[in-house]
Amino acid sequence: MASAITTHLDALRTQIFKISALKKHAEMVEEKTKVPVEYFVVGFLIVLAICIFSGFWAGSITNFVGFVYPAYCSIHAIESSEKDDDTQWLTYWVVFAFFCVIENFTDYILYWIPFYYAIKISFLVWCMTPQYKGAKIVYNTAIKPVFQKHESAIDAALNALDPQAVIDTAVEATSQKKSEEK
């Protein structure tokens, strides 16, 4: 058992030191504390798990995880010349946005599901991991069929919108509010 833990800690250490931006900071932490950096990472992950399972800052943590790494990878995808990574991250963002909208309307129900945030973070990690192609699976099985079924109605509604009418209505409401305040 101890050798298995040591093997995993060594693998974690190797991964940390592969990333040049982390290597410098990891060396500094080890030098100042005399504690291997992988122990800090494991401790941090344990604290995150406790927060997620207890509900303490769970919503913020899951949204942070669901946003920061994908945003970073999306920037890399934009800057690369490959198309596959663009498709991966565009698909992820469609799924993420769809999930956020549904969650916004069902939040009062989701509150009662035990370990909801642990499930949510697992789902988001599955969706963002290119090896699993979770976002592509969700998009193809859930979002794409609904979109294709209602695409013409959505397009018609969007085409019916008059942007100038929306602006005029907003200006009129602001003017009316100012006159009422006087």
Short mmCIF file of N, CA and C in Angstrom, two decimals:
data_model
loop_
_atom_site.label_atom_id
_atom_site.label_comp_id
_atom_site.label_asym_id
_atom_site.label_seq_id
_atom_site.Cartn_x
_atom_site.Cartn_y
_atom_site.Cartn_z
N MET A 1 0.83 -1.19 0.00
CA MET A 1 0.00 0.00 0.00
C MET A 1 0.87 1.25 0.00
N ALA A 2 1.88 1.28 0.85
CA ALA A 2 2.76 2.44 0.92
C ALA A 2 3.51 2.64 -0.38
N SER A 3 3.91 1.55 -1.02
CA SER A 3 4.64 1.69 -2.28
C SER A 3 3.72 2.22 -3.38
N ALA A 4 2.46 1.86 -3.36
CA ALA A 4 1.50 2.37 -4.35
C ALA A 4 1.30 3.88 -4.16
N ILE A 5 1.20 4.31 -2.93
CA ILE A 5 1.05 5.74 -2.65
C ILE A 5 2.29 6.49 -3.10
N THR A 6 3.47 5.93 -2.78
CA THR A 6 4.73 6.55 -3.20
C THR A 6 4.82 6.64 -4.72
N THR A 7 4.38 5.61 -5.41
CA THR A 7 4.41 5.61 -6.87
C THR A 7 3.52 6.73 -7.43
N HIS A 8 2.32 6.88 -6.85
CA HIS A 8 1.41 7.93 -7.31
C HIS A 8 1.94 9.32 -6.98
N LEU A 9 2.54 9.48 -5.80
CA LEU A 9 3.12 10.77 -5.44
C LEU A 9 4.28 11.12 -6.38
N ASP A 10 5.10 10.12 -6.72
CA ASP A 10 6.21 10.36 -7.66
C ASP A 10 5.68 10.75 -9.04
N ALA A 11 4.62 10.10 -9.48
CA ALA A 11 4.02 10.44 -10.78
C ALA A 11 3.46 11.86 -10.76
N LEU A 12 2.83 12.24 -9.65
CA LEU A 12 2.31 13.59 -9.50
C LEU A 12 3.45 14.60 -9.54
N ARG A 13 4.52 14.31 -8.83
CA ARG A 13 5.69 15.19 -8.81
C ARG A 13 6.24 15.37 -10.23
N THR A 14 6.33 14.27 -10.97
CA THR A 14 6.83 14.33 -12.34
C THR A 14 5.94 15.23 -13.19
N GLN A 15 4.62 15.10 -13.04
CA GLN A 15 3.69 15.93 -13.80
C GLN A 15 3.83 17.41 -13.43
N ILE A 16 4.00 17.70 -12.15
CA ILE A 16 4.15 19.08 -11.70
C ILE A 16 5.40 19.69 -12.30
N PHE A 17 6.49 18.95 -12.29
CA PHE A 17 7.76 19.49 -12.76
C PHE A 17 7.87 19.49 -14.29
N LYS A 18 6.94 18.86 -14.99
CA LYS A 18 6.91 18.93 -16.45
C LYS A 18 6.45 20.30 -16.93
N ILE A 19 5.63 20.95 -16.12
CA ILE A 19 5.06 22.26 -16.49
C ILE A 19 6.03 23.34 -16.02
N SER A 20 6.63 24.01 -16.98
CA SER A 20 7.69 24.96 -16.65
C SER A 20 7.21 26.08 -15.73
N ALA A 21 5.98 26.55 -15.91
CA ALA A 21 5.46 27.62 -15.05
C ALA A 21 5.31 27.15 -13.60
N LEU A 22 4.96 25.88 -13.40
CA LEU A 22 4.82 25.35 -12.05
C LEU A 22 6.16 24.96 -11.43
N LYS A 23 7.09 24.54 -12.25
CA LYS A 23 8.38 24.04 -11.76
C LYS A 23 9.08 25.08 -10.90
N LYS A 24 9.14 26.31 -11.38
CA LYS A 24 9.82 27.38 -10.65
C LYS A 24 9.17 27.61 -9.28
N HIS A 25 7.84 27.65 -9.27
CA HIS A 25 7.12 27.89 -8.02
C HIS A 25 7.21 26.67 -7.09
N ALA A 26 7.17 25.48 -7.66
CA ALA A 26 7.28 24.26 -6.85
C ALA A 26 8.64 24.20 -6.16
N GLU A 27 9.68 24.53 -6.89
CA GLU A 27 11.02 24.53 -6.29
C GLU A 27 11.11 25.55 -5.17
N MET A 28 10.49 26.72 -5.37
CA MET A 28 10.52 27.77 -4.35
C MET A 28 9.78 27.31 -3.09
N VAL A 29 8.61 26.68 -3.27
CA VAL A 29 7.82 26.20 -2.13
C VAL A 29 8.62 25.15 -1.36
N GLU A 30 9.23 24.22 -2.07
CA GLU A 30 10.01 23.17 -1.41
C GLU A 30 11.22 23.74 -0.68
N GLU A 31 11.85 24.72 -1.27
CA GLU A 31 13.02 25.32 -0.65
C GLU A 31 12.66 26.03 0.65
N LYS A 32 11.53 26.74 0.63
CA LYS A 32 11.13 27.52 1.82
C LYS A 32 10.52 26.64 2.91
N THR A 33 9.78 25.60 2.53
CA THR A 33 9.06 24.81 3.53
C THR A 33 9.74 23.49 3.88
N LYS A 34 10.63 23.03 3.01
CA LYS A 34 11.29 21.73 3.17
C LYS A 34 10.29 20.58 3.12
N VAL A 35 9.14 20.81 2.45
CA VAL A 35 8.10 19.79 2.28
C VAL A 35 7.93 19.57 0.78
N PRO A 36 7.88 18.32 0.34
CA PRO A 36 7.68 18.06 -1.09
C PRO A 36 6.38 18.69 -1.59
N VAL A 37 6.44 19.30 -2.77
CA VAL A 37 5.32 20.05 -3.31
C VAL A 37 4.11 19.17 -3.58
N GLU A 38 4.34 17.89 -3.87
CA GLU A 38 3.19 17.01 -4.14
C GLU A 38 2.30 16.85 -2.92
N TYR A 39 2.84 17.00 -1.71
CA TYR A 39 2.03 16.95 -0.50
C TYR A 39 1.08 18.15 -0.44
N PHE A 40 1.57 19.32 -0.87
CA PHE A 40 0.71 20.50 -0.91
C PHE A 40 -0.42 20.31 -1.92
N VAL A 41 -0.10 19.73 -3.07
CA VAL A 41 -1.12 19.51 -4.10
C VAL A 41 -2.18 18.54 -3.59
N VAL A 42 -1.74 17.45 -2.97
CA VAL A 42 -2.69 16.47 -2.44
C VAL A 42 -3.55 17.11 -1.34
N GLY A 43 -2.92 17.88 -0.47
CA GLY A 43 -3.66 18.58 0.58
C GLY A 43 -4.69 19.55 0.01
N PHE A 44 -4.29 20.29 -1.01
CA PHE A 44 -5.20 21.23 -1.67
C PHE A 44 -6.39 20.48 -2.29
N LEU A 45 -6.12 19.36 -2.94
CA LEU A 45 -7.20 18.57 -3.55
C LEU A 45 -8.14 18.00 -2.49
N ILE A 46 -7.59 17.62 -1.35
CA ILE A 46 -8.43 17.11 -0.26
C ILE A 46 -9.34 18.22 0.28
N VAL A 47 -8.78 19.42 0.46
CA VAL A 47 -9.59 20.55 0.92
C VAL A 47 -10.68 20.87 -0.09
N LEU A 48 -10.35 20.85 -1.39
CA LEU A 48 -11.35 21.09 -2.43
C LEU A 48 -12.46 20.04 -2.36
N ALA A 49 -12.08 18.78 -2.20
CA ALA A 49 -13.07 17.70 -2.12
C ALA A 49 -13.98 17.90 -0.91
N ILE A 50 -13.42 18.26 0.22
CA ILE A 50 -14.22 18.51 1.42
C ILE A 50 -15.20 19.65 1.18
N CYS A 51 -14.73 20.73 0.54
CA CYS A 51 -15.60 21.86 0.23
C CYS A 51 -16.73 21.45 -0.70
N ILE A 52 -16.41 20.68 -1.72
CA ILE A 52 -17.43 20.27 -2.69
C ILE A 52 -18.46 19.35 -2.04
N PHE A 53 -18.00 18.37 -1.27
CA PHE A 53 -18.94 17.43 -0.66
C PHE A 53 -19.73 18.04 0.49
N SER A 54 -19.16 19.05 1.14
CA SER A 54 -19.88 19.69 2.25
C SER A 54 -20.79 20.81 1.77
N GLY A 55 -20.57 21.27 0.54
CA GLY A 55 -21.38 22.36 0.01
C GLY A 55 -20.79 23.73 0.27
N PHE A 56 -19.67 23.81 0.97
CA PHE A 56 -19.03 25.08 1.29
C PHE A 56 -18.30 25.58 0.05
N TRP A 57 -18.77 26.68 -0.54
CA TRP A 57 -18.22 27.27 -1.76
C TRP A 57 -18.28 26.32 -2.94
N ALA A 58 -19.10 25.31 -2.86
CA ALA A 58 -19.15 24.28 -3.89
C ALA A 58 -19.54 24.85 -5.25
N GLY A 59 -20.53 25.73 -5.28
CA GLY A 59 -20.95 26.33 -6.54
C GLY A 59 -19.84 27.13 -7.19
N SER A 60 -19.16 27.93 -6.40
CA SER A 60 -18.06 28.74 -6.94
C SER A 60 -16.90 27.88 -7.42
N ILE A 61 -16.59 26.85 -6.67
CA ILE A 61 -15.48 25.96 -7.05
C ILE A 61 -15.80 25.22 -8.35
N THR A 62 -17.01 24.68 -8.45
CA THR A 62 -17.35 23.94 -9.67
C THR A 62 -17.42 24.87 -10.89
N ASN A 63 -17.93 26.07 -10.72
CA ASN A 63 -17.94 27.02 -11.83
C ASN A 63 -16.53 27.45 -12.21
N PHE A 64 -15.68 27.61 -11.22
CA PHE A 64 -14.27 27.96 -11.47
C PHE A 64 -13.59 26.85 -12.28
N VAL A 65 -13.77 25.61 -11.85
CA VAL A 65 -13.17 24.47 -12.57
C VAL A 65 -13.77 24.36 -13.97
N GLY A 66 -15.07 24.57 -14.09
CA GLY A 66 -15.73 24.46 -15.38
C GLY A 66 -15.41 25.60 -16.32
N PHE A 67 -14.79 26.67 -15.81
CA PHE A 67 -14.50 27.82 -16.65
C PHE A 67 -13.01 28.04 -16.91
N VAL A 68 -12.18 27.99 -15.89
CA VAL A 68 -10.79 28.43 -16.02
C VAL A 68 -9.97 27.56 -16.97
N TYR A 69 -9.92 26.26 -16.73
CA TYR A 69 -9.13 25.39 -17.60
C TYR A 69 -9.65 25.40 -19.04
N PRO A 70 -10.98 25.29 -19.25
CA PRO A 70 -11.48 25.37 -20.63
C PRO A 70 -11.17 26.73 -21.30
N ALA A 71 -11.24 27.81 -20.54
CA ALA A 71 -10.91 29.12 -21.12
C ALA A 71 -9.44 29.16 -21.55
N TYR A 72 -8.58 28.63 -20.71
CA TYR A 72 -7.15 28.56 -21.03
C TYR A 72 -6.92 27.73 -22.30
N CYS A 73 -7.56 26.57 -22.36
CA CYS A 73 -7.41 25.70 -23.54
C CYS A 73 -8.04 26.33 -24.78
N SER A 74 -9.11 27.09 -24.60
CA SER A 74 -9.74 27.76 -25.73
C SER A 74 -8.82 28.83 -26.32
N ILE A 75 -8.11 29.53 -25.47
CA ILE A 75 -7.16 30.53 -25.95
C ILE A 75 -6.06 29.85 -26.77
N HIS A 76 -5.56 28.73 -26.26
CA HIS A 76 -4.57 27.96 -27.02
C HIS A 76 -5.16 27.48 -28.35
N ALA A 77 -6.40 27.05 -28.35
CA ALA A 77 -7.04 26.57 -29.57
C ALA A 77 -7.18 27.69 -30.60
N ILE A 78 -7.53 28.88 -30.13
CA ILE A 78 -7.65 30.02 -31.03
C ILE A 78 -6.30 30.34 -31.67
N GLU A 79 -5.25 30.25 -30.87
CA GLU A 79 -3.92 30.60 -31.37
C GLU A 79 -3.28 29.50 -32.21
N SER A 80 -3.79 28.29 -32.16
CA SER A 80 -3.21 27.19 -32.94
C SER A 80 -3.83 27.18 -34.34
N SER A 81 -3.16 26.49 -35.24
CA SER A 81 -3.66 26.41 -36.62
C SER A 81 -4.56 25.18 -36.83
N GLU A 82 -4.65 24.32 -35.83
CA GLU A 82 -5.47 23.11 -35.95
C GLU A 82 -6.95 23.42 -35.77
N LYS A 83 -7.79 22.69 -36.45
CA LYS A 83 -9.25 22.89 -36.36
C LYS A 83 -9.88 22.00 -35.29
N ASP A 84 -9.30 20.82 -35.05
CA ASP A 84 -9.91 19.86 -34.11
C ASP A 84 -10.04 20.43 -32.71
N ASP A 85 -9.02 21.15 -32.23
CA ASP A 85 -9.11 21.71 -30.89
C ASP A 85 -10.15 22.83 -30.82
N ASP A 86 -10.32 23.57 -31.91
CA ASP A 86 -11.37 24.60 -31.94
C ASP A 86 -12.74 23.96 -31.78
N THR A 87 -12.98 22.89 -32.52
CA THR A 87 -14.26 22.18 -32.45
C THR A 87 -14.50 21.63 -31.05
N GLN A 88 -13.46 21.05 -30.45
CA GLN A 88 -13.58 20.49 -29.09
C GLN A 88 -14.04 21.57 -28.12
N TRP A 89 -13.40 22.72 -28.15
CA TRP A 89 -13.71 23.75 -27.15
C TRP A 89 -14.99 24.51 -27.48
N LEU A 90 -15.31 24.70 -28.75
CA LEU A 90 -16.61 25.30 -29.07
C LEU A 90 -17.75 24.40 -28.61
N THR A 91 -17.58 23.11 -28.83
CA THR A 91 -18.59 22.15 -28.38
C THR A 91 -18.72 22.19 -26.86
N TYR A 92 -17.58 22.24 -26.16
CA TYR A 92 -17.62 22.31 -24.70
C TYR A 92 -18.41 23.54 -24.25
N TRP A 93 -18.13 24.70 -24.86
CA TRP A 93 -18.79 25.93 -24.42
C TRP A 93 -20.29 25.90 -24.70
N VAL A 94 -20.70 25.26 -25.78
CA VAL A 94 -22.14 25.12 -26.04
C VAL A 94 -22.78 24.26 -24.95
N VAL A 95 -22.14 23.15 -24.62
CA VAL A 95 -22.66 22.26 -23.57
C VAL A 95 -22.66 22.98 -22.22
N PHE A 96 -21.58 23.68 -21.91
CA PHE A 96 -21.47 24.41 -20.64
C PHE A 96 -22.58 25.47 -20.54
N ALA A 97 -22.79 26.23 -21.61
CA ALA A 97 -23.83 27.26 -21.59
C ALA A 97 -25.22 26.64 -21.45
N PHE A 98 -25.47 25.55 -22.17
CA PHE A 98 -26.75 24.85 -22.08
C PHE A 98 -26.98 24.34 -20.66
N PHE A 99 -25.94 23.76 -20.08
CA PHE A 99 -26.00 23.26 -18.71
C PHE A 99 -26.28 24.39 -17.73
N CYS A 100 -25.61 25.53 -17.89
CA CYS A 100 -25.82 26.67 -16.99
C CYS A 100 -27.24 27.22 -17.08
N VAL A 101 -27.79 27.28 -18.28
CA VAL A 101 -29.16 27.78 -18.44
C VAL A 101 -30.15 26.83 -17.76
N ILE A 102 -30.00 25.54 -18.01
CA ILE A 102 -30.90 24.56 -17.38
C ILE A 102 -30.75 24.62 -15.86
N GLU A 103 -29.51 24.69 -15.39
CA GLU A 103 -29.25 24.74 -13.96
C GLU A 103 -29.88 25.99 -13.34
N ASN A 104 -29.87 27.08 -14.05
CA ASN A 104 -30.45 28.32 -13.54
C ASN A 104 -31.94 28.19 -13.27
N PHE A 105 -32.64 27.44 -14.12
CA PHE A 105 -34.09 27.28 -13.96
C PHE A 105 -34.46 26.14 -12.99
N THR A 106 -33.53 25.23 -12.75
CA THR A 106 -33.84 24.08 -11.89
C THR A 106 -33.05 24.09 -10.59
N ASP A 107 -32.45 25.22 -10.28
CA ASP A 107 -31.57 25.32 -9.11
C ASP A 107 -32.27 24.92 -7.81
N TYR A 108 -33.53 25.33 -7.66
CA TYR A 108 -34.26 25.01 -6.43
C TYR A 108 -34.50 23.51 -6.27
N ILE A 109 -34.54 22.77 -7.37
CA ILE A 109 -34.69 21.31 -7.30
C ILE A 109 -33.32 20.65 -7.07
N LEU A 110 -32.32 21.15 -7.79
CA LEU A 110 -30.98 20.56 -7.71
C LEU A 110 -30.39 20.69 -6.30
N TYR A 111 -30.82 21.70 -5.56
CA TYR A 111 -30.35 21.91 -4.20
C TYR A 111 -30.58 20.67 -3.32
N TRP A 112 -31.63 19.93 -3.62
CA TRP A 112 -32.01 18.78 -2.79
C TRP A 112 -31.31 17.48 -3.20
N ILE A 113 -30.58 17.49 -4.30
CA ILE A 113 -29.88 16.29 -4.74
C ILE A 113 -28.57 16.16 -3.94
N PRO A 114 -28.40 15.05 -3.23
CA PRO A 114 -27.16 14.88 -2.46
C PRO A 114 -25.94 14.84 -3.38
N PHE A 115 -24.90 15.49 -2.97
CA PHE A 115 -23.63 15.51 -3.70
C PHE A 115 -23.79 16.06 -5.12
N TYR A 116 -24.73 16.99 -5.30
CA TYR A 116 -24.96 17.56 -6.63
C TYR A 116 -23.68 18.17 -7.19
N TYR A 117 -22.96 18.93 -6.39
CA TYR A 117 -21.77 19.62 -6.91
C TYR A 117 -20.65 18.64 -7.24
N ALA A 118 -20.56 17.54 -6.53
CA ALA A 118 -19.57 16.51 -6.89
C ALA A 118 -19.95 15.89 -8.24
N ILE A 119 -21.23 15.68 -8.44
CA ILE A 119 -21.70 15.14 -9.73
C ILE A 119 -21.45 16.16 -10.83
N LYS A 120 -21.74 17.43 -10.55
CA LYS A 120 -21.57 18.48 -11.55
C LYS A 120 -20.11 18.61 -11.95
N ILE A 121 -19.21 18.64 -10.98
CA ILE A 121 -17.79 18.81 -11.32
C ILE A 121 -17.27 17.59 -12.08
N SER A 122 -17.76 16.41 -11.74
CA SER A 122 -17.38 15.21 -12.48
C SER A 122 -17.88 15.29 -13.92
N PHE A 123 -19.11 15.74 -14.09
CA PHE A 123 -19.67 15.91 -15.43
C PHE A 123 -18.86 16.91 -16.24
N LEU A 124 -18.53 18.06 -15.65
CA LEU A 124 -17.78 19.08 -16.37
C LEU A 124 -16.38 18.61 -16.75
N VAL A 125 -15.73 17.90 -15.83
CA VAL A 125 -14.39 17.37 -16.16
C VAL A 125 -14.50 16.34 -17.28
N TRP A 126 -15.53 15.50 -17.24
CA TRP A 126 -15.75 14.53 -18.31
C TRP A 126 -15.99 15.24 -19.64
N CYS A 127 -16.75 16.32 -19.61
CA CYS A 127 -17.03 17.07 -20.84
C CYS A 127 -15.78 17.77 -21.39
N MET A 128 -14.93 18.27 -20.51
CA MET A 128 -13.77 19.05 -20.98
C MET A 128 -12.57 18.19 -21.35
N THR A 129 -12.54 16.94 -20.94
CA THR A 129 -11.39 16.09 -21.22
C THR A 129 -11.48 15.58 -22.66
N PRO A 130 -10.52 15.99 -23.51
CA PRO A 130 -10.58 15.60 -24.92
C PRO A 130 -10.54 14.08 -25.15
N GLN A 131 -9.92 13.33 -24.25
CA GLN A 131 -9.85 11.87 -24.43
C GLN A 131 -11.23 11.23 -24.35
N TYR A 132 -12.13 11.76 -23.55
CA TYR A 132 -13.46 11.18 -23.37
C TYR A 132 -14.47 11.74 -24.35
N LYS A 133 -14.21 12.94 -24.86
CA LYS A 133 -15.13 13.61 -25.79
C LYS A 133 -16.56 13.71 -25.22
N GLY A 134 -16.63 13.99 -23.93
CA GLY A 134 -17.93 14.08 -23.26
C GLY A 134 -18.80 15.18 -23.82
N ALA A 135 -18.21 16.34 -24.11
CA ALA A 135 -18.99 17.45 -24.66
C ALA A 135 -19.58 17.08 -26.01
N LYS A 136 -18.82 16.37 -26.82
CA LYS A 136 -19.30 15.95 -28.13
C LYS A 136 -20.47 14.96 -28.00
N ILE A 137 -20.36 14.06 -27.04
CA ILE A 137 -21.43 13.08 -26.80
C ILE A 137 -22.71 13.78 -26.36
N VAL A 138 -22.60 14.70 -25.40
CA VAL A 138 -23.78 15.44 -24.91
C VAL A 138 -24.37 16.27 -26.04
N TYR A 139 -23.51 16.94 -26.79
CA TYR A 139 -24.00 17.78 -27.89
C TYR A 139 -24.76 16.94 -28.92
N ASN A 140 -24.15 15.84 -29.34
CA ASN A 140 -24.77 15.02 -30.39
C ASN A 140 -26.05 14.32 -29.95
N THR A 141 -26.13 13.95 -28.67
CA THR A 141 -27.30 13.19 -28.20
C THR A 141 -28.41 14.06 -27.61
N ALA A 142 -28.07 15.21 -27.06
CA ALA A 142 -29.09 16.02 -26.37
C ALA A 142 -29.35 17.38 -27.02
N ILE A 143 -28.31 18.09 -27.35
CA ILE A 143 -28.49 19.47 -27.81
C ILE A 143 -28.78 19.55 -29.31
N LYS A 144 -28.01 18.86 -30.11
CA LYS A 144 -28.15 18.93 -31.56
C LYS A 144 -29.55 18.52 -32.04
N PRO A 145 -30.12 17.41 -31.56
CA PRO A 145 -31.47 17.05 -32.01
C PRO A 145 -32.53 18.11 -31.68
N VAL A 146 -32.44 18.69 -30.49
CA VAL A 146 -33.40 19.73 -30.09
C VAL A 146 -33.20 20.97 -30.96
N PHE A 147 -31.95 21.34 -31.17
CA PHE A 147 -31.66 22.51 -32.00
C PHE A 147 -32.17 22.31 -33.43
N GLN A 148 -31.89 21.16 -34.00
CA GLN A 148 -32.32 20.90 -35.37
C GLN A 148 -33.84 20.90 -35.50
N LYS A 149 -34.52 20.41 -34.48
CA LYS A 149 -35.98 20.36 -34.50
C LYS A 149 -36.59 21.77 -34.49
N HIS A 150 -35.94 22.67 -33.74
CA HIS A 150 -36.50 24.01 -33.54
C HIS A 150 -35.72 25.12 -34.23
N GLU A 151 -34.76 24.76 -35.07
CA GLU A 151 -33.88 25.75 -35.70
C GLU A 151 -34.65 26.79 -36.50
N SER A 152 -35.60 26.38 -37.31
CA SER A 152 -36.33 27.33 -38.15
C SER A 152 -37.16 28.30 -37.31
N ALA A 153 -37.75 27.83 -36.23
CA ALA A 153 -38.53 28.70 -35.34
C ALA A 153 -37.62 29.70 -34.63
N ILE A 154 -36.46 29.24 -34.21
CA ILE A 154 -35.50 30.13 -33.54
C ILE A 154 -35.02 31.19 -34.52
N ASP A 155 -34.66 30.76 -35.74
CA ASP A 155 -34.21 31.71 -36.76
C ASP A 155 -35.29 32.74 -37.08
N ALA A 156 -36.53 32.29 -37.20
CA ALA A 156 -37.63 33.21 -37.50
C ALA A 156 -37.81 34.23 -36.38
N ALA A 157 -37.73 33.78 -35.14
CA ALA A 157 -37.87 34.69 -34.00
C ALA A 157 -36.73 35.70 -33.96
N LEU A 158 -35.52 35.23 -34.24
CA LEU A 158 -34.37 36.14 -34.24
C LEU A 158 -34.45 37.14 -35.40
N ASN A 159 -34.90 36.68 -36.55
CA ASN A 159 -35.03 37.58 -37.70
C ASN A 159 -36.14 38.61 -37.49
N ALA A 160 -37.14 38.26 -36.68
CA ALA A 160 -38.24 39.17 -36.41
C ALA A 160 -37.85 40.30 -35.46
N LEU A 161 -36.78 40.08 -34.74
CA LEU A 161 -36.33 41.12 -33.81
C LEU A 161 -35.80 42.32 -34.58
N ASP A 162 -36.21 43.48 -34.16
CA ASP A 162 -35.71 44.71 -34.75
C ASP A 162 -34.79 45.36 -33.73
N PRO A 163 -33.47 45.33 -33.98
CA PRO A 163 -32.53 45.89 -32.99
C PRO A 163 -32.82 47.35 -32.66
N GLN A 164 -33.24 48.13 -33.65
CA GLN A 164 -33.52 49.54 -33.40
C GLN A 164 -34.72 49.70 -32.47
N ALA A 165 -35.71 48.81 -32.59
CA ALA A 165 -36.88 48.87 -31.70
C ALA A 165 -36.47 48.56 -30.27
N VAL A 166 -35.57 47.63 -30.09
CA VAL A 166 -35.08 47.30 -28.74
C VAL A 166 -34.36 48.51 -28.14
N ILE A 167 -33.52 49.17 -28.93
CA ILE A 167 -32.79 50.36 -28.47
C ILE A 167 -33.77 51.48 -28.14
N ASP A 168 -34.76 51.72 -29.03
CA ASP A 168 -35.74 52.78 -28.79
C ASP A 168 -36.53 52.53 -27.51
N THR A 169 -36.92 51.29 -27.25
CA THR A 169 -37.65 50.94 -26.05
C THR A 169 -36.81 51.20 -24.80
N ALA A 170 -35.54 50.86 -24.86
CA ALA A 170 -34.64 51.08 -23.72
C ALA A 170 -34.45 52.57 -23.46
N VAL A 171 -34.28 53.35 -24.51
CA VAL A 171 -34.11 54.81 -24.37
C VAL A 171 -35.38 55.43 -23.80
N GLU A 172 -36.54 55.00 -24.29
CA GLU A 172 -37.82 55.52 -23.81
C GLU A 172 -38.01 55.19 -22.33
N ALA A 173 -37.67 53.97 -21.93
CA ALA A 173 -37.81 53.58 -20.52
C ALA A 173 -36.89 54.41 -19.63
N THR A 174 -35.68 54.68 -20.09
CA THR A 174 -34.74 55.48 -19.32
C THR A 174 -35.23 56.91 -19.20
N SER A 175 -35.75 57.48 -20.28
CA SER A 175 -36.28 58.85 -20.26
C SER A 175 -37.46 58.95 -19.32
N GLN A 176 -38.34 57.95 -19.36
CA GLN A 176 -39.52 57.96 -18.49
C GLN A 176 -39.10 57.87 -17.02
N LYS A 177 -38.10 57.04 -16.72
CA LYS A 177 -37.64 56.90 -15.35
C LYS A 177 -37.04 58.20 -14.84
N LYS A 178 -36.31 58.90 -15.70
CA LYS A 178 -35.70 60.18 -15.29
C LYS A 178 -36.77 61.24 -15.05
N SER A 179 -37.81 61.25 -15.88
CA SER A 179 -38.88 62.24 -15.69
C SER A 179 -39.67 61.96 -14.42
N GLU A 180 -39.82 60.68 -14.06
CA GLU A 180 -40.52 60.32 -12.84
C GLU A 180 -39.72 60.70 -11.60
N GLU A 181 -38.40 60.67 -11.71
CA GLU A 181 -37.53 60.99 -10.57
C GLU A 181 -37.55 62.49 -10.26
N LYS A 182 -37.87 63.32 -11.25
CA LYS A 182 -37.87 64.76 -11.06
C LYS A 182 -39.10 65.19 -10.37
#
